[in-house]
Backbone as CSV, one residue per row, in Angstrom:
resi,resn,N_x,N_y,N_z,CA_x,CA_y,CA_z,C_x,C_y,C_z
1,ARG,6.346,-9.485,1.536,5.735,-8.343,0.870,4.626,-8.237,1.357
2,GLU,4.641,-7.115,1.875,2.658,-5.803,2.429,2.217,-6.064,1.526
3,ARG,0.880,-5.746,1.298,0.184,-5.338,0.579,-0.680,-4.185,0.590
4,HIS,-0.817,-2.860,0.473,-1.168,-1.893,1.158,-3.040,-1.674,-0.223
5,CYS,-3.834,-1.959,0.820,-5.049,-1.897,-0.211,-5.957,-1.123,0.065
6,VAL,-6.936,-0.396,-0.690,-7.947,1.041,-0.489,-8.470,0.503,-1.151
7,ILE,-9.882,1.574,-0.504,-11.398,1.540,-1.576,-11.423,3.206,-1.236
8,LEU,-12.221,3.234,-2.629,-12.144,4.685,-2.804,-13.965,5.090,-2.915
9,ASP,-14.308,6.348,-1.820,-15.493,6.291,-2.197,-16.553,7.531,-1.670
10,GLU,-16.819,8.332,-2.714,-17.949,9.599,-2.387,-18.502,9.960,-0.968
11,TYR,-18.365,10.166,-0.395,-18.397,11.338,1.157,-19.104,12.030,1.478
12,ILE,-20.206,12.649,0.832,-21.366,13.283,1.559,-21.152,13.666,3.440
13,PRO,-20.551,15.116,3.201,-21.106,15.029,5.289,-22.376,14.799,5.712
14,PRO,-22.266,13.883,7.065,-24.187,13.371,7.392,-24.647,14.708,7.765
15,ALA,-23.473,16.179,8.477,-24.186,17.108,9.038,-24.660,18.050,7.486
16,GLY,-24.369,17.757,7.435,-25.199,18.724,5.845,-24.904,18.841,4.674
17,ASP,-25.102,19.621,3.204,-23.851,19.821,2.320,-22.185,20.377,2.776
18,PHE,-21.603,19.558,2.054,-20.805,20.330,2.189,-20.031,21.628,0.990
19,VAL,-20.062,23.305,1.052,-20.590,23.717,-0.067,-18.711,24.365,-0.323
20,LEU,-18.759,24.883,-1.309,-17.309,25.718,-1.814,-18.103,26.247,-3.138
21,GLY,-17.772,28.341,-2.081,-18.934,29.128,-3.105,-20.119,28.598,-2.861
22,GLU,-20.932,28.244,-4.315,-22.090,28.076,-4.073,-22.214,26.377,-4.825
23,ALA,-21.283,25.597,-4.970,-21.191,24.824,-5.462,-20.943,23.462,-4.350
24,ARG,-21.915,22.610,-4.281,-22.767,21.583,-2.954,-20.749,20.632,-3.702
25,GLN,-20.308,19.729,-2.812,-18.620,19.648,-2.835,-18.886,17.859,-2.196
26,ALA,-18.259,16.798,-2.386,-18.598,15.780,-2.412,-16.417,15.734,-1.870
27,LEU,-16.548,14.029,-1.401,-15.232,14.746,-0.293,-14.156,13.007,-0.799
28,LEU,-13.492,12.300,-1.247,-12.749,11.008,-1.336,-11.865,10.913,-0.848
29,LEU,-13.156,9.796,0.017,-12.657,9.493,1.053,-12.224,8.027,0.302
30,VAL,-10.587,7.958,1.607,-9.841,6.525,1.297,-9.600,6.135,2.238
31,ILE,-10.025,4.541,2.395,-10.250,3.618,3.221,-9.465,2.505,3.231
32,GLU,-8.930,2.308,4.391,-7.692,1.656,4.092,-8.136,-0.289,4.301
33,LEU,-7.855,-1.000,3.463,-9.074,-2.555,3.892,-7.914,-3.627,4.039
34,PHE,-8.023,-4.884,4.022,-7.147,-5.820,4.611,-7.426,-6.116,3.235
35,PRO,-6.658,-7.150,2.969,-5.936,-8.171,1.689,-7.409,-8.718,0.750
36,ARG,-7.850,-9.297,2.353,-9.091,-10.573,1.679,-10.774,-9.046,1.476
37,GLU,-10.744,-7.569,1.852,-12.071,-7.293,2.218,-11.642,-6.907,0.266
38,MET,-10.452,-6.516,0.726,-10.358,-6.400,-1.011,-10.396,-7.434,-2.742
39,GLU,-10.428,-8.238,-2.005,-10.327,-9.164,-2.770,-11.741,-8.936,-3.121
40,HIS,-12.620,-8.942,-2.532,-13.925,-9.464,-2.528,-14.282,-8.163,-3.386
41,ALA,-14.165,-6.823,-2.762,-14.432,-5.809,-3.566,-14.057,-6.384,-4.772
42,VAL,-12.608,-6.163,-5.641,-11.878,-6.856,-7.136,-13.411,-7.286,-7.336
43,ALA,-13.537,-8.580,-7.064,-15.057,-9.943,-7.306,-16.289,-9.348,-7.526
44,GLY,-15.828,-7.646,-7.326,-17.116,-7.886,-8.111,-18.588,-7.268,-6.329
45,HIS,-18.307,-6.911,-5.674,-18.831,-7.083,-4.298,-18.175,-5.771,-3.750
46,GLY,-17.569,-4.877,-4.256,-17.903,-3.332,-3.596,-18.571,-2.522,-3.149
47,ARG,-19.732,-2.326,-3.342,-20.584,-1.450,-2.539,-21.376,-2.736,-1.394
48,GLU,-21.480,-3.613,-1.463,-21.714,-5.070,-0.645,-20.069,-4.306,0.548
49,LEU,-19.508,-4.157,-0.005,-18.495,-4.455,1.134,-17.943,-3.043,1.799
50,LEU,-19.103,-2.330,1.070,-19.129,-0.736,1.852,-20.448,-0.843,3.196
51,PHE,-21.179,-1.554,2.744,-22.579,-1.420,3.185,-21.798,-2.120,4.826
52,ARG,-20.873,-2.945,4.317,-20.675,-3.692,5.188,-19.413,-3.157,6.888
53,LEU,-19.066,-2.137,5.607,-18.091,-1.567,6.644,-18.783,-0.457,7.578
54,ARG,-19.810,-0.125,7.075,-21.276,1.679,7.699,-22.064,0.677,8.663
55,ALA,-22.467,-1.206,7.977,-23.210,-2.157,9.014,-22.191,-1.808,10.136
56,ALA,-20.983,-2.730,10.472,-20.057,-2.505,11.572,-19.114,-1.141,12.186
57,GLY,-19.727,0.165,11.444,-19.044,1.024,12.243,-18.016,1.533,11.938
58,HIS,-17.298,0.710,10.301,-16.458,0.851,10.376,-16.362,2.417,9.228
59,TYR,-17.078,2.736,8.775,-16.847,3.251,8.301,-17.884,4.853,8.172
60,PRO,-16.327,6.226,8.022,-15.666,6.675,7.452,-14.456,6.487,7.456
61,TYR,-14.436,5.775,8.117,-13.081,5.318,8.949,-11.974,4.339,8.964
62,SER,-10.691,4.434,8.823,-9.004,3.700,7.874,-8.388,3.754,9.103
63,ASP,-8.914,2.286,10.036,-7.999,1.691,10.963,-8.529,0.121,11.275
64,LEU,-7.462,-0.061,10.310,-6.953,-1.730,10.420,-6.835,-2.565,12.234
65,ASP,-6.924,-1.772,12.580,-6.998,-1.859,14.188,-8.321,-2.126,14.471
66,ARG,-9.049,-3.640,14.123,-10.448,-4.307,13.754,-10.560,-5.135,13.094
67,ALA,-11.667,-6.320,13.608,-11.741,-7.052,12.203,-11.926,-6.960,11.039
68,PRO,-12.155,-7.849,10.002,-12.334,-7.643,8.817,-13.923,-7.918,8.519
69,VAL,-14.278,-7.683,7.146,-16.231,-7.696,7.949,-16.585,-8.715,7.139
70,VAL,-15.068,-9.261,5.681,-15.646,-10.166,4.809,-14.526,-11.362,4.983
């Protein structure tokens, strides 16, 4: 059975503030992960995983047509 793994992260677009009315907002970003990346995050390395995804240019995208970062 195939596992689907995702990580959630607060995302504020780099183009500036995301504002609705007078309140600044953030988005809840959902990124699909490889199972071994998920295992790495569950082992307490979620922030490191997000850093690695950013460094590899895979953040803020959800695309498994890439190599795992761990």
